[in-house]
Amino acid sequence: MSGSNCVICNEPLENGQVLITIREKGAKTINEVSSKHRHQNVFVVAGQILHQECRKKYTNAKEIQKIGKENTDNDRFNRLTRSSQYFDFREHCLFCGQSAQMSDRKYGIEVYPVRTFEFQQKIDAICKDRKDSWAADVLAKLEYAQDLPAADAIYHQKCSVNFRTGKNIPISSMEGKCIDEFVFKRKNQVTTLSSKLNIKVDNEEISVDPQLLFQRLVTTANTMFPDVSEVFKYELSAVPAALFEPSGLMRQAQKSTLADEIWNTGSCVFSDDLGTDVHHVIDGGSLIQRIPWKKGATFAEICQSYIDHINNRYPIPIIVFDGYGSGPTTKDHVHERRSKGVTGTHISFKDSTPFKSKKEIFLANGENKQNFINMLCNKMDNEGFISLQAAADADVLIASTAVRYASCYPTVVVGEDTDVLILLLFHAEENSKPLVFQSDKIRKSKVWDIKKTKELLGNEIVYLLPFIHAITGCDTTSRLYGIGKKEGLKRLRENAIFRELASVFLKQDATSDDVIQSGQSALVILYGGETGESLDQLRYRKFNHKVLTNSLSCVHVQSLPPTSEAASQHCKRAYYQIQEWTNDSVHMFSPSDWGWVLQGTSLCPIRTILPPAPDKLLHVIRCKCKSGCDTRRCTCRKNGLDCSSACSECKGLNCSNCKVLEIHEDEDDSDI
């Protein structure tokens, strides 16, 4: 037996493991299951000696079932990715699976390599948006390669465009065809996210450029409505453009501008000595992003890097983390923006598991993030740290924890978020120990003295800061196009009526009508309106003013104030967020009553409940002519409009009523 190996593990028999002599029945069992082990076939005979543990594991039913599933998955991948008998990322198009070579470019077929990981992330996000069979095929390749640039992946430019623009060609219909022979019929096109923002006319969804739609609606309204101002209670756009981007996402606010404006008010810097026994309350979300993860390191080693970082900087740390997976929240919208639609694959891991992915992809999966936080908190607790976790967003818990500790000890809050600064100013107590807010960045870090800043601003302004932060845009509310936080803070300081309106949002028992009425009046002031003027009236007046003063350019729809209806939803979202920041009983409120709607498993903002324009106006912004558009039966020509891409037949291209582009040759061109 000396010198022989176990045929299953190929390790020496005499390595300390328990040995077993195989009988005839046992040999038969091993040989039967050998076919299931595609990459580990063995053949044994009665009397042969093996490791007992190897034999047990090799014939274990659960292990065989697991291997069978892996083989099935591999077969599926091979079936999806091969164009002939196999798939090679360096020889076949990532999208169609057909043969592709860089040398094909000389024949007019554009082939490109995948150069950046950002490209891979975009394709991954599109796969999750499409949710069709072609997307499943491409996603299987992404998950198999993990790093396309490293795999030297290539693709046909035409396939990339077709995939990204919503075309849908099953793999089976590609086989045996040249890439230039593919025909993408309308019935094979998938519905993408952008199509959800189209407007509906005659039960048909049409896609029109937002600015073109606005111009056509306004032009037509002048001839159809005795009082054109009535039309301006509608957005005249697919989305409320002052509050939402054309993609449908809320306009993103630059939250730090409010902190900058407060800092510039006067001396807010902490310059005293904190003394001893200083407690540090650390924003766990910021901390997780701060430390880089080394590829190949185990999760235990990654956790230790956080513990070492804290030990080296903070003598008495309290770390506060966000919570994930507790259900839909009002921050679902901002999570979608930050992840750019990318959802990382769920990974099961333990202390000894090596990290082989990319940090941003791993953390893009909420379950991964929650499990990692659980692991990190356990290790921090064992180290003697105090770790806390909120049910969802941790900003309020960070501020309340800091205020509680500041009642007894000098306390420093370490974080980056302007939300935390505003909450510290709002909740801090006058007779507390020193309370400081600072970034964990070494360079250009502002060190805020919270008590000094409160005295500088005054109690009334500090009390109303949550209103300014929410109404001008935070994580859960839209930025107002053209209205910055600097303007909001200025109005708060100078306008007593504005402060009175703002105070309604801090009342725990305010009704929806109170919030809407006060919020709309506050927005009128922010947009420079007159006393008693409604948002819709102001919107029309602003439009006329811009028409008269902007002689060289058109009026952009987003530059107008939001309609009263869109503003109502915005104000309700702002009120709900303010109550989350300031009211311990916010759990009594339902987001669905305050500008949010549950769609699937996520909370989404209600943009407006009105259609983009009056029905009779929507019906004339496009024609359905089938013969030239050369008579006044063409609704576009009748209303003085050029035909456009919204027209059902001519598409603004092949008719007598489309705009003709004049091409002028450059007079300076000459042969040299």
C-alpha positions as semicolon CSV with decimal commas, in nm:
position;residue;x (nm);y (nm);z (nm)
1;M;0,000;0,000;0,000
2;S;0,302;0,227;0,056
3;G;0,329;0,491;-0,217
4;S;-0,023;0,438;-0,358
5;N;-0,290;0,711;-0,381
6;C;-0,664;0,729;-0,323
7;V;-0,825;0,715;-0,671
8;I;-1,089;0,973;-0,571
9;C;-0,879;1,255;-0,422
10;N;-0,547;1,144;-0,575
11;E;-0,377;1,205;-0,238
12;P;-0,151;0,947;-0,066
13;L;-0,348;0,685;0,125
14;E;-0,119;0,713;0,424
15;N;-0,194;1,076;0,510
16;G;-0,366;1,020;0,843
17;Q;-0,721;0,969;0,713
18;V;-0,934;0,665;0,796
19;L;-0,907;0,395;0,528
20;I;-1,170;0,154;0,403
21;T;-1,156;-0,159;0,186
22;I;-1,419;-0,152;-0,089
23;R;-1,643;-0,457;-0,127
24;E;-1,815;-0,566;-0,449
25;K;-2,139;-0,381;-0,374
26;G;-1,950;-0,064;-0,281
27;A;-1,743;-0,080;-0,599
28;K;-2,062;-0,111;-0,805
29;T;-2,211;0,198;-0,637
30;I;-1,900;0,408;-0,694
31;N;-1,877;0,308;-1,060
32;E;-2,247;0,387;-1,116
33;V;-2,225;0,740;-0,972
34;S;-1,896;0,804;-1,153
35;S;-2,086;0,907;-1,466
36;K;-2,247;1,190;-1,267
37;H;-1,903;1,329;-1,184
38;R;-1,831;1,460;-1,530
39;H;-1,486;1,592;-1,443
40;Q;-1,389;1,324;-1,188
41;N;-1,458;0,980;-1,337
42;V;-1,314;0,688;-1,141
43;F;-1,329;0,309;-1,165
44;V;-1,274;0,082;-0,865
45;V;-1,279;-0,292;-0,801
46;A;-1,358;-0,497;-0,493
47;G;-1,070;-0,506;-0,246
48;Q;-0,939;-0,163;-0,341
49;I;-0,849;0,071;-0,051
50;L;-0,980;0,430;-0,038
51;H;-1,013;0,713;0,209
52;Q;-1,341;0,659;0,397
53;E;-1,432;1,030;0,381
54;C;-1,361;1,048;0,006
55;R;-1,587;0,750;-0,064
56;K;-1,862;0,897;0,156
57;K;-1,853;1,236;-0,015
58;Y;-1,821;1,089;-0,366
59;T;-2,140;0,885;-0,326
60;N;-2,336;1,142;-0,123
61;A;-2,677;1,203;-0,282
62;K;-2,680;1,578;-0,212
63;E;-2,334;1,623;-0,362
64;I;-2,440;1,433;-0,673
65;Q;-2,755;1,647;-0,703
66;K;-2,545;1,964;-0,669
67;I;-2,301;1,848;-0,937
68;G;-2,593;1,762;-1,163
69;K;-2,729;2,114;-1,131
70;E;-2,386;2,262;-1,208
71;N;-2,358;2,044;-1,515
72;T;-2,704;2,154;-1,629
73;D;-2,609;2,520;-1,583
74;N;-2,286;2,468;-1,776
75;D;-2,475;2,292;-2,055
76;R;-2,719;2,584;-2,070
77;F;-2,433;2,833;-2,088
78;N;-2,260;2,638;-2,363
79;R;-2,589;2,611;-2,552
80;L;-2,655;2,984;-2,519
81;T;-2,307;3,104;-2,607
82;R;-2,181;2,884;-2,885
83;S;-2,241;2,982;-3,248
84;S;-2,089;2,664;-3,381
85;Q;-1,962;2,410;-3,129
86;Y;-1,816;2,644;-2,865
87;F;-1,802;3,008;-2,755
88;D;-1,482;3,206;-2,708
89;F;-1,500;3,567;-2,586
90;R;-1,203;3,650;-2,809
91;E;-1,350;3,492;-3,123
92;H;-1,726;3,543;-3,099
93;C;-1,956;3,844;-3,062
94;L;-2,069;3,896;-2,704
95;F;-2,424;3,964;-2,823
96;C;-2,501;3,738;-3,121
97;G;-2,252;3,457;-3,056
98;Q;-2,139;3,457;-3,420
99;S;-1,777;3,455;-3,527
100;A;-1,613;3,798;-3,495
101;Q;-1,258;3,910;-3,565
102;M;-1,097;4,252;-3,549
103;S;-0,982;4,190;-3,906
104;D;-1,349;4,189;-4,017
105;R;-1,341;4,569;-4,005
106;K;-1,168;4,585;-4,342
107;Y;-1,479;4,419;-4,488
108;G;-1,706;4,689;-4,343
109;I;-1,814;4,491;-4,035
110;E;-1,742;4,695;-3,723
111;V;-1,593;4,484;-3,444
112;Y;-1,475;4,634;-3,115
113;P;-1,317;4,505;-2,794
114;V;-1,476;4,564;-2,454
115;R;-1,235;4,818;-2,305
116;T;-1,399;4,931;-1,981
117;F;-1,585;4,778;-1,691
118;E;-1,838;5,064;-1,719
119;F;-1,949;4,915;-2,053
120;Q;-2,004;4,580;-1,880
121;Q;-2,209;4,749;-1,606
122;K;-2,429;4,923;-1,865
123;I;-2,494;4,598;-2,051
124;D;-2,572;4,424;-1,721
125;A;-2,826;4,697;-1,638
126;I;-2,985;4,669;-1,985
127;C;-3,017;4,293;-1,940
128;K;-3,215;4,350;-1,622
129;D;-3,432;4,612;-1,793
130;R;-3,510;4,399;-2,101
131;K;-3,584;4,074;-1,914
132;D;-3,618;3,874;-2,237
133;S;-3,447;3,563;-2,376
134;W;-3,170;3,754;-2,554
135;A;-3,095;3,943;-2,231
136;A;-3,076;3,611;-2,045
137;D;-2,822;3,483;-2,298
138;V;-2,601;3,791;-2,268
139;L;-2,635;3,797;-1,889
140;A;-2,518;3,435;-1,873
141;K;-2,199;3,538;-2,053
142;L;-2,145;3,834;-1,822
143;E;-2,180;3,618;-1,513
144;Y;-1,950;3,354;-1,659
145;A;-1,671;3,599;-1,754
146;Q;-1,717;3,842;-1,460
147;D;-1,458;4,076;-1,617
148;L;-1,511;4,128;-1,992
149;P;-1,205;4,351;-2,052
150;A;-0,984;4,090;-1,886
151;A;-1,147;3,818;-2,099
152;D;-1,064;4,019;-2,416
153;A;-1,432;4,009;-2,513
154;I;-1,533;4,153;-2,851
155;Y;-1,864;4,246;-3,013
156;H;-2,025;4,362;-3,336
157;Q;-2,114;4,730;-3,318
158;K;-2,444;4,659;-3,492
159;C;-2,532;4,391;-3,237
160;S;-2,445;4,627;-2,952
161;V;-2,671;4,901;-3,090
162;N;-2,956;4,658;-3,156
163;F;-2,930;4,511;-2,807
164;R;-2,911;4,850;-2,632
165;T;-3,199;5,002;-2,833
166;G;-3,452;4,731;-2,756
167;K;-3,434;4,495;-3,052
168;N;-3,501;4,132;-2,967
169;I;-3,359;3,849;-3,176
170;P;-3,354;3,501;-3,020
171;I;-3,028;3,308;-3,060
172;S;-3,198;3,042;-3,270
173;S;-3,288;3,292;-3,543
174;M;-2,925;3,405;-3,569
175;E;-2,774;3,068;-3,643
176;G;-2,635;3,034;-3,992
177;K;-2,685;3,403;-4,077
178;C;-2,442;3,684;-4,136
179;I;-2,474;3,974;-3,895
180;D;-2,587;4,208;-4,174
181;E;-2,876;3,975;-4,263
182;F;-3,060;4,020;-3,933
183;V;-3,400;4,188;-3,967
184;F;-3,546;4,340;-3,651
185;K;-3,922;4,355;-3,689
186;R;-4,135;4,579;-3,466
187;K;-4,307;4,278;-3,309
188;N;-3,967;4,154;-3,187
189;Q;-3,882;4,479;-3,008
190;V;-3,903;4,481;-2,630
191;T;-4,048;4,752;-2,410
192;T;-3,772;4,953;-2,243
193;L;-3,786;5,183;-1,943
194;S;-3,790;5,496;-2,158
195;S;-4,109;5,387;-2,335
196;K;-4,293;5,414;-2,005
197;L;-4,258;5,792;-2,033
198;N;-4,426;5,820;-2,373
199;I;-4,754;6,006;-2,404
200;K;-5,072;5,826;-2,505
201;V;-5,289;5,954;-2,791
202;D;-5,582;5,750;-2,926
203;N;-5,472;5,461;-2,702
204;E;-5,134;5,457;-2,879
205;E;-4,813;5,546;-2,702
206;I;-4,593;5,785;-2,899
207;S;-4,244;5,905;-2,821
208;V;-4,174;6,274;-2,881
209;D;-3,881;6,489;-2,779
210;P;-3,998;6,677;-2,463
211;Q;-3,900;7,019;-2,598
212;L;-4,063;6,952;-2,936
213;L;-4,380;6,834;-2,762
214;F;-4,392;7,150;-2,550
215;Q;-4,347;7,380;-2,849
216;R;-4,613;7,205;-3,055
217;L;-4,864;7,201;-2,771
218;V;-4,817;7,571;-2,698
219;T;-4,833;7,667;-3,066
220;T;-5,153;7,471;-3,119
221;A;-5,314;7,596;-2,797
222;N;-5,294;7,955;-2,922
223;T;-5,543;7,873;-3,198
224;M;-5,770;7,637;-3,004
225;F;-5,822;7,800;-2,664
226;P;-5,970;8,147;-2,605
227;D;-5,772;8,168;-2,280
228;V;-5,435;8,002;-2,334
229;S;-5,350;8,035;-1,965
230;E;-5,590;7,745;-1,895
231;V;-5,352;7,511;-2,076
232;F;-5,066;7,590;-1,839
233;K;-5,223;7,396;-1,554
234;Y;-5,101;7,094;-1,755
235;E;-4,731;7,011;-1,772
236;L;-4,729;7,013;-2,155
237;S;-4,460;6,746;-2,126
238;A;-4,447;6,372;-2,059
239;V;-4,311;6,441;-1,707
240;P;-4,309;6,750;-1,482
241;A;-3,989;6,889;-1,632
242;A;-3,909;7,129;-1,345
243;L;-3,897;6,833;-1,104
244;F;-3,803;6,529;-1,313
245;E;-3,543;6,445;-1,573
246;P;-3,662;6,322;-1,916
247;S;-3,572;5,969;-1,799
248;G;-3,840;5,995;-1,528
249;L;-3,595;6,010;-1,236
250;M;-3,624;6,295;-0,988
251;R;-3,384;6,581;-1,054
252;Q;-3,084;6,528;-0,830
253;A;-2,998;6,799;-0,578
254;Q;-2,649;6,913;-0,486
255;K;-2,708;6,874;-0,113
256;S;-2,365;7,003;-0,016
257;T;-2,448;7,353;-0,146
258;L;-2,668;7,408;0,161
259;A;-2,378;7,315;0,390
260;D;-2,147;7,546;0,194
261;E;-2,392;7,835;0,224
262;I;-2,427;7,785;0,601
263;W;-2,047;7,761;0,638
264;N;-2,004;8,091;0,452
265;T;-2,250;8,265;0,687
266;G;-1,983;8,310;0,955
267;S;-1,739;8,120;1,172
268;C;-1,873;7,766;1,215
269;V;-1,537;7,599;1,276
270;F;-1,463;7,415;1,599
271;S;-1,141;7,551;1,745
272;D;-1,150;7,444;2,112
273;D;-0,989;7,144;2,280
274;L;-1,218;6,842;2,303
275;G;-1,027;6,708;2,599
276;T;-1,037;6,342;2,692
277;D;-1,308;6,077;2,683
278;V;-1,416;6,184;2,333
279;H;-1,680;5,960;2,174
280;H;-1,691;5,922;1,794
281;V;-2,022;5,842;1,625
282;I;-1,933;5,708;1,280
283;D;-2,157;5,694;0,972
284;G;-2,129;5,326;0,877
285;G;-2,238;5,383;0,518
286;S;-1,957;5,630;0,460
287;L;-1,714;5,398;0,640
288;I;-1,797;5,101;0,415
289;Q;-1,722;5,308;0,105
290;R;-1,401;5,451;0,254
291;I;-1,198;5,126;0,284
292;P;-1,083;4,955;-0,040
293;W;-1,131;4,579;-0,071
294;K;-0,838;4,369;-0,186
295;K;-0,930;4,107;-0,442
296;G;-0,851;3,760;-0,312
297;A;-0,870;3,863;0,054
298;T;-1,109;3,665;0,273
299;F;-1,412;3,837;0,419
300;A;-1,257;3,798;0,764
301;E;-0,952;3,993;0,642
302;I;-1,174;4,262;0,488
303;C;-1,361;4,302;0,817
304;Q;-1,030;4,324;1,001
305;S;-0,922;4,612;0,776
306;Y;-1,223;4,811;0,901
307;I;-1,146;4,727;1,262
308;D;-0,781;4,831;1,217
309;H;-0,894;5,158;1,055
310;I;-1,119;5,239;1,351
311;N;-0,863;5,134;1,613
312;N;-0,603;5,362;1,458
313;R;-0,830;5,669;1,458
314;Y;-1,107;5,655;1,715
315;P;-1,054;5,565;2,085
316;I;-1,425;5,523;2,171
317;P;-1,620;5,444;1,851
318;I;-1,995;5,400;1,796
319;I;-2,067;5,287;1,441
320;V;-2,417;5,332;1,295
321;F;-2,520;5,144;0,980
322;D;-2,811;5,166;0,737
323;G;-3,048;4,870;0,718
324;Y;-3,139;4,688;0,396
325;G;-3,407;4,440;0,303
326;S;-3,677;4,567;0,539
327;G;-3,918;4,632;0,252
328;P;-3,989;4,923;0,016
329;T;-3,864;5,265;0,129
330;T;-3,876;5,618;-0,007
331;K;-3,505;5,582;-0,090
332;D;-3,568;5,308;-0,349
333;H;-3,561;5,582;-0,611
334;V;-3,217;5,709;-0,509
335;H;-3,080;5,354;-0,480
336;E;-3,187;5,298;-0,841
337;R;-3,003;5,612;-0,948
338;R;-2,685;5,532;-0,757
339;S;-2,668;5,173;-0,881
340;K;-2,754;5,285;-1,237
341;G;-2,992;4,992;-1,255
342;V;-2,718;4,740;-1,172
343;T;-2,815;4,472;-0,918
344;G;-2,525;4,255;-0,808
345;T;-2,557;3,878;-0,790
346;H;-2,641;3,737;-0,447
347;I;-2,334;3,567;-0,299
348;S;-2,323;3,331;-0,001
349;F;-2,003;3,385;0,198
350;K;-1,838;3,320;0,533
351;D;-1,519;3,430;0,708
352;S;-1,291;3,210;0,500
353;T;-1,454;3,290;0,163
354;P;-1,214;3,477;-0,068
355;F;-1,351;3,792;-0,229
356;K;-1,332;3,755;-0,609
357;S;-1,578;4,017;-0,736
358;K;-1,567;4,396;-0,751
359;K;-1,670;4,586;-0,441
360;E;-1,928;4,807;-0,614
361;I;-2,095;4,507;-0,781
362;F;-2,104;4,305;-0,459
363;L;-2,254;4,595;-0,262
364;A;-2,508;4,668;-0,538
365;N;-2,703;4,368;-0,406
366;G;-2,897;4,468;-0,094
367;E;-2,885;4,118;0,055
368;N;-2,507;4,103;0,012
369;K;-2,471;4,441;0,179
370;Q;-2,695;4,346;0,471
371;N;-2,513;4,016;0,528
372;F;-2,175;4,189;0,518
373;I;-2,293;4,451;0,769
374;N;-2,416;4,171;0,996
375;M;-2,076;4,002;0,978
376;L;-1,891;4,330;1,036
377;C;-2,112;4,425;1,332
378;N;-2,048;4,089;1,499
379;K;-1,673;4,134;1,468
380;M;-1,695;4,494;1,590
381;D;-1,895;4,385;1,893
382;N;-1,632;4,120;1,969
383;E;-1,368;4,393;1,947
384;G;-1,553;4,595;2,210
385;F;-1,696;4,855;1,972
386;I;-2,059;4,967;1,986
387;S;-2,241;4,901;1,657
388;L;-2,598;5,007;1,582
389;Q;-2,817;4,945;1,280
390;A;-3,123;5,135;1,162
391;A;-3,426;4,967;1,006
392;A;-3,359;5,162;0,684
393;D;-3,182;5,498;0,645
394;A;-2,947;5,568;0,936
395;D;-2,932;5,951;0,927
396;V;-3,181;6,004;1,211
397;L;-3,022;5,730;1,424
398;I;-2,676;5,883;1,372
399;A;-2,796;6,227;1,482
400;S;-3,001;6,104;1,778
401;T;-2,716;5,881;1,898
402;A;-2,471;6,171;1,879
403;V;-2,706;6,406;2,068
404;R;-2,757;6,142;2,338
405;Y;-2,383;6,090;2,392
406;A;-2,317;6,466;2,375
407;S;-2,529;6,512;2,686
408;C;-2,246;6,346;2,883
409;Y;-1,931;6,338;2,670
410;P;-1,755;6,548;2,403
411;T;-1,884;6,389;2,083
412;V;-1,759;6,391;1,723
413;V;-1,980;6,274;1,436
414;V;-1,778;6,138;1,143
415;G;-1,958;6,140;0,809
416;E;-2,012;6,309;0,473
417;D;-2,388;6,355;0,438
418;T;-2,543;6,703;0,454
419;D;-2,859;6,536;0,588
420;V;-2,671;6,444;0,907
421;L;-2,545;6,802;0,948
422;I;-2,899;6,944;0,919
423;L;-3,032;6,689;1,170
424;L;-2,753;6,763;1,418
425;L;-2,833;7,134;1,400
426;F;-3,205;7,062;1,445
427;H;-3,179;6,812;1,733
428;A;-2,871;6,937;1,925
429;E;-2,932;7,062;2,279
430;E;-2,802;7,397;2,403
431;N;-2,654;7,269;2,730
432;S;-2,473;6,968;2,585
433;K;-2,102;6,892;2,581
434;P;-1,908;6,992;2,266
435;L;-2,069;6,839;1,956
436;V;-1,862;6,833;1,637
437;F;-1,935;6,720;1,282
438;Q;-1,648;6,640;1,049
439;S;-1,556;6,437;0,743
440;D;-1,320;6,142;0,767
441;K;-1,128;6,284;0,473
442;I;-0,786;6,405;0,579
443;R;-0,759;6,688;0,329
444;K;-0,990;6,991;0,314
445;S;-1,204;6,860;0,596
446;K;-1,442;7,108;0,761
447;V;-1,477;7,069;1,137
448;W;-1,820;7,199;1,237
449;D;-1,898;7,333;1,583
450;I;-2,268;7,248;1,600
451;K;-2,348;7,472;1,901
452;K;-2,164;7,770;1,750
453;T;-2,340;7,720;1,413
454;K;-2,682;7,710;1,582
455;E;-2,608;8,039;1,759
456;L;-2,491;8,192;1,432
457;L;-2,808;8,099;1,240
458;G;-3,059;8,159;1,519
459;N;-3,319;7,920;1,655
460;E;-3,593;8,007;1,405
461;I;-3,375;7,945;1,100
462;V;-3,234;7,623;1,247
463;Y;-3,588;7,500;1,320
464;L;-3,686;7,553;0,955
465;L;-3,368;7,410;0,794
466;P;-3,533;7,069;0,731
467;F;-3,798;7,247;0,522
468;I;-3,544;7,425;0,303
469;H;-3,343;7,108;0,259
470;A;-3,648;6,900;0,160
471;I;-3,836;7,152;-0,058
472;T;-3,526;7,237;-0,266
473;G;-3,423;6,874;-0,306
474;C;-3,275;6,592;-0,099
475;D;-3,247;6,216;-0,151
476;T;-3,625;6,165;-0,154
477;T;-3,741;6,491;-0,314
478;S;-3,666;6,659;-0,645
479;R;-3,437;6,950;-0,708
480;L;-3,628;7,251;-0,842
481;Y;-3,482;7,336;-1,182
482;G;-3,323;7,681;-1,163
483;I;-3,384;7,723;-0,788
484;G;-3,086;7,650;-0,563
485;K;-3,055;7,597;-0,189
486;K;-2,879;7,933;-0,162
487;E;-3,194;8,105;-0,284
488;G;-3,406;7,903;-0,041
489;L;-3,191;7,996;0,258
490;K;-3,199;8,362;0,152
491;R;-3,581;8,361;0,141
492;L;-3,590;8,194;0,481
493;R;-3,381;8,471;0,633
494;E;-3,551;8,767;0,464
495;N;-3,918;8,677;0,418
496;A;-4,141;8,639;0,726
497;I;-4,435;8,508;0,521
498;F;-4,209;8,241;0,374
499;R;-4,104;8,134;0,724
500;E;-4,467;8,113;0,834
501;L;-4,551;7,891;0,537
502;A;-4,246;7,673;0,606
503;S;-4,348;7,619;0,968
504;V;-4,657;7,426;0,855
505;F;-4,428;7,144;0,736
506;L;-4,290;7,098;1,089
507;K;-4,636;7,040;1,238
508;Q;-4,703;6,675;1,315
509;D;-5,079;6,713;1,271
510;A;-5,080;6,913;0,946
511;T;-5,339;6,794;0,694
512;S;-5,268;6,721;0,331
513;D;-5,460;7,034;0,229
514;D;-5,255;7,247;0,470
515;V;-4,931;7,111;0,329
516;I;-5,036;7,159;-0,034
517;Q;-5,165;7,513;0,016
518;S;-4,863;7,628;0,218
519;G;-4,616;7,446;-0,008
520;Q;-4,754;7,593;-0,329
521;S;-4,748;7,944;-0,181
522;A;-4,388;7,890;-0,068
523;L;-4,291;7,776;-0,418
524;V;-4,452;8,088;-0,568
525;I;-4,224;8,296;-0,345
526;L;-3,918;8,089;-0,442
527;Y;-3,995;8,141;-0,812
528;G;-4,039;8,516;-0,763
529;G;-4,418;8,525;-0,788
530;E;-4,657;8,786;-0,655
531;T;-4,878;8,765;-0,347
532;G;-5,198;8,571;-0,421
533;E;-5,068;8,435;-0,752
534;S;-5,112;8,062;-0,815
535;L;-4,837;7,844;-0,957
536;D;-5,032;7,792;-1,280
537;Q;-5,077;8,169;-1,324
538;L;-4,710;8,226;-1,246
539;R;-4,618;7,953;-1,491
540;Y;-4,807;8,129;-1,773
541;R;-4,667;8,471;-1,680
542;K;-4,312;8,334;-1,674
543;F;-4,369;8,180;-2,016
544;N;-4,483;8,510;-2,167
545;H;-4,189;8,692;-2,009
546;K;-3,942;8,442;-2,151
547;V;-4,101;8,462;-2,497
548;L;-4,056;8,840;-2,498
549;T;-3,702;8,843;-2,359
550;N;-3,552;8,529;-2,519
551;S;-3,559;8,639;-2,880
552;L;-3,264;8,422;-2,979
553;S;-3,372;8,094;-2,820
554;C;-3,685;7,895;-2,746
555;V;-3,846;7,867;-2,404
556;H;-3,738;7,545;-2,235
557;V;-4,020;7,370;-2,054
558;Q;-3,806;7,284;-1,751
559;S;-3,736;7,654;-1,690
560;L;-4,101;7,713;-1,597
561;P;-4,235;7,649;-1,245
562;P;-4,410;7,313;-1,194
563;T;-4,786;7,297;-1,228
564;S;-5,000;7,312;-0,916
565;E;-5,075;6,940;-0,939
566;A;-4,711;6,833;-0,977
567;A;-4,612;7,073;-0,698
568;S;-4,877;6,919;-0,471
569;Q;-4,711;6,578;-0,497
570;H;-4,368;6,735;-0,443
571;C;-4,487;6,917;-0,130
572;K;-4,639;6,600;0,013
573;R;-4,311;6,413;-0,037
574;A;-4,124;6,699;0,130
575;Y;-4,361;6,691;0,429
576;Y;-4,322;6,315;0,470
577;Q;-3,943;6,344;0,463
578;I;-3,944;6,627;0,718
579;Q;-4,159;6,416;0,950
580;E;-3,915;6,125;0,912
581;W;-3,638;6,360;1,024
582;T;-3,820;6,530;1,312
583;N;-4,113;6,318;1,429
584;D;-4,071;6,007;1,644
585;S;-4,424;5,898;1,546
586;V;-4,358;5,899;1,171
587;H;-4,441;5,526;1,161
588;M;-4,804;5,637;1,188
589;F;-4,774;5,795;0,841
590;S;-4,809;5,602;0,515
591;P;-4,592;5,706;0,217
592;S;-4,882;5,627;-0,016
593;D;-5,070;5,921;0,139
594;W;-4,779;6,156;0,081
595;G;-4,675;6,151;-0,285
596;W;-4,558;5,790;-0,322
597;V;-4,704;5,482;-0,489
598;L;-4,599;5,118;-0,457
599;Q;-4,498;4,970;-0,793
600;G;-4,390;4,609;-0,766
601;T;-4,155;4,596;-0,469
602;S;-4,045;4,961;-0,480
603;L;-4,191;5,296;-0,379
604;C;-4,199;5,539;-0,672
605;P;-4,281;5,912;-0,669
606;I;-4,618;6,020;-0,808
607;R;-4,528;6,279;-1,071
608;T;-4,874;6,421;-1,137
609;I;-5,228;6,287;-1,174
610;L;-5,316;6,503;-1,476
611;P;-5,244;6,406;-1,839
612;P;-4,966;6,598;-2,019
613;A;-5,222;6,823;-2,192
614;P;-5,598;6,850;-2,260
615;D;-5,725;6,561;-2,473
616;K;-5,834;6,778;-2,766
617;L;-5,488;6,931;-2,774
618;L;-5,311;6,597;-2,772
619;H;-5,514;6,482;-3,072
620;V;-5,385;6,755;-3,302
621;I;-5,013;6,742;-3,231
622;R;-4,972;6,476;-3,497
623;C;-5,141;6,372;-3,818
624;K;-5,236;6,035;-3,962
625;C;-5,215;6,129;-4,329
626;K;-5,137;5,848;-4,571
627;S;-5,094;6,062;-4,882
628;G;-4,852;6,351;-4,874
629;C;-4,995;6,585;-4,605
630;D;-5,059;6,840;-4,881
631;T;-5,414;6,946;-4,786
632;R;-5,571;7,110;-4,483
633;R;-5,709;6,773;-4,381
634;C;-5,361;6,723;-4,237
635;T;-5,403;6,831;-3,873
636;C;-5,041;6,945;-3,857
637;R;-5,075;7,172;-4,164
638;K;-5,417;7,295;-4,045
639;N;-5,267;7,412;-3,715
640;G;-4,958;7,566;-3,869
641;L;-4,724;7,287;-3,756
642;D;-4,456;7,097;-3,943
643;C;-4,504;6,722;-3,940
644;S;-4,279;6,546;-3,691
645;S;-4,163;6,205;-3,574
646;A;-4,487;6,178;-3,372
647;C;-4,698;6,156;-3,689
648;S;-4,822;5,801;-3,735
649;E;-4,754;5,762;-4,109
650;C;-4,517;6,025;-4,251
651;K;-4,297;6,053;-3,938
652;G;-4,211;6,408;-4,049
653;L;-3,981;6,272;-4,320
654;N;-4,165;6,183;-4,638
655;C;-4,436;6,444;-4,692
656;S;-4,491;6,795;-4,827
657;N;-4,534;6,940;-4,476
658;C;-4,201;6,844;-4,324
659;K;-3,921;7,087;-4,258
660;V;-3,665;7,102;-4,537
661;L;-3,306;7,133;-4,425
662;E;-3,106;7,381;-4,631
663;I;-2,744;7,279;-4,676
664;H;-2,504;7,564;-4,748
665;E;-2,158;7,492;-4,878
666;D;-1,874;7,665;-4,698
667;E;-1,764;7,950;-4,923
668;D;-1,413;7,925;-4,783
669;D;-1,364;7,565;-4,901
670;S;-1,112;7,545;-5,180
671;D;-0,879;7,293;-5,329
672;I;-0,523;7,319;-5,210
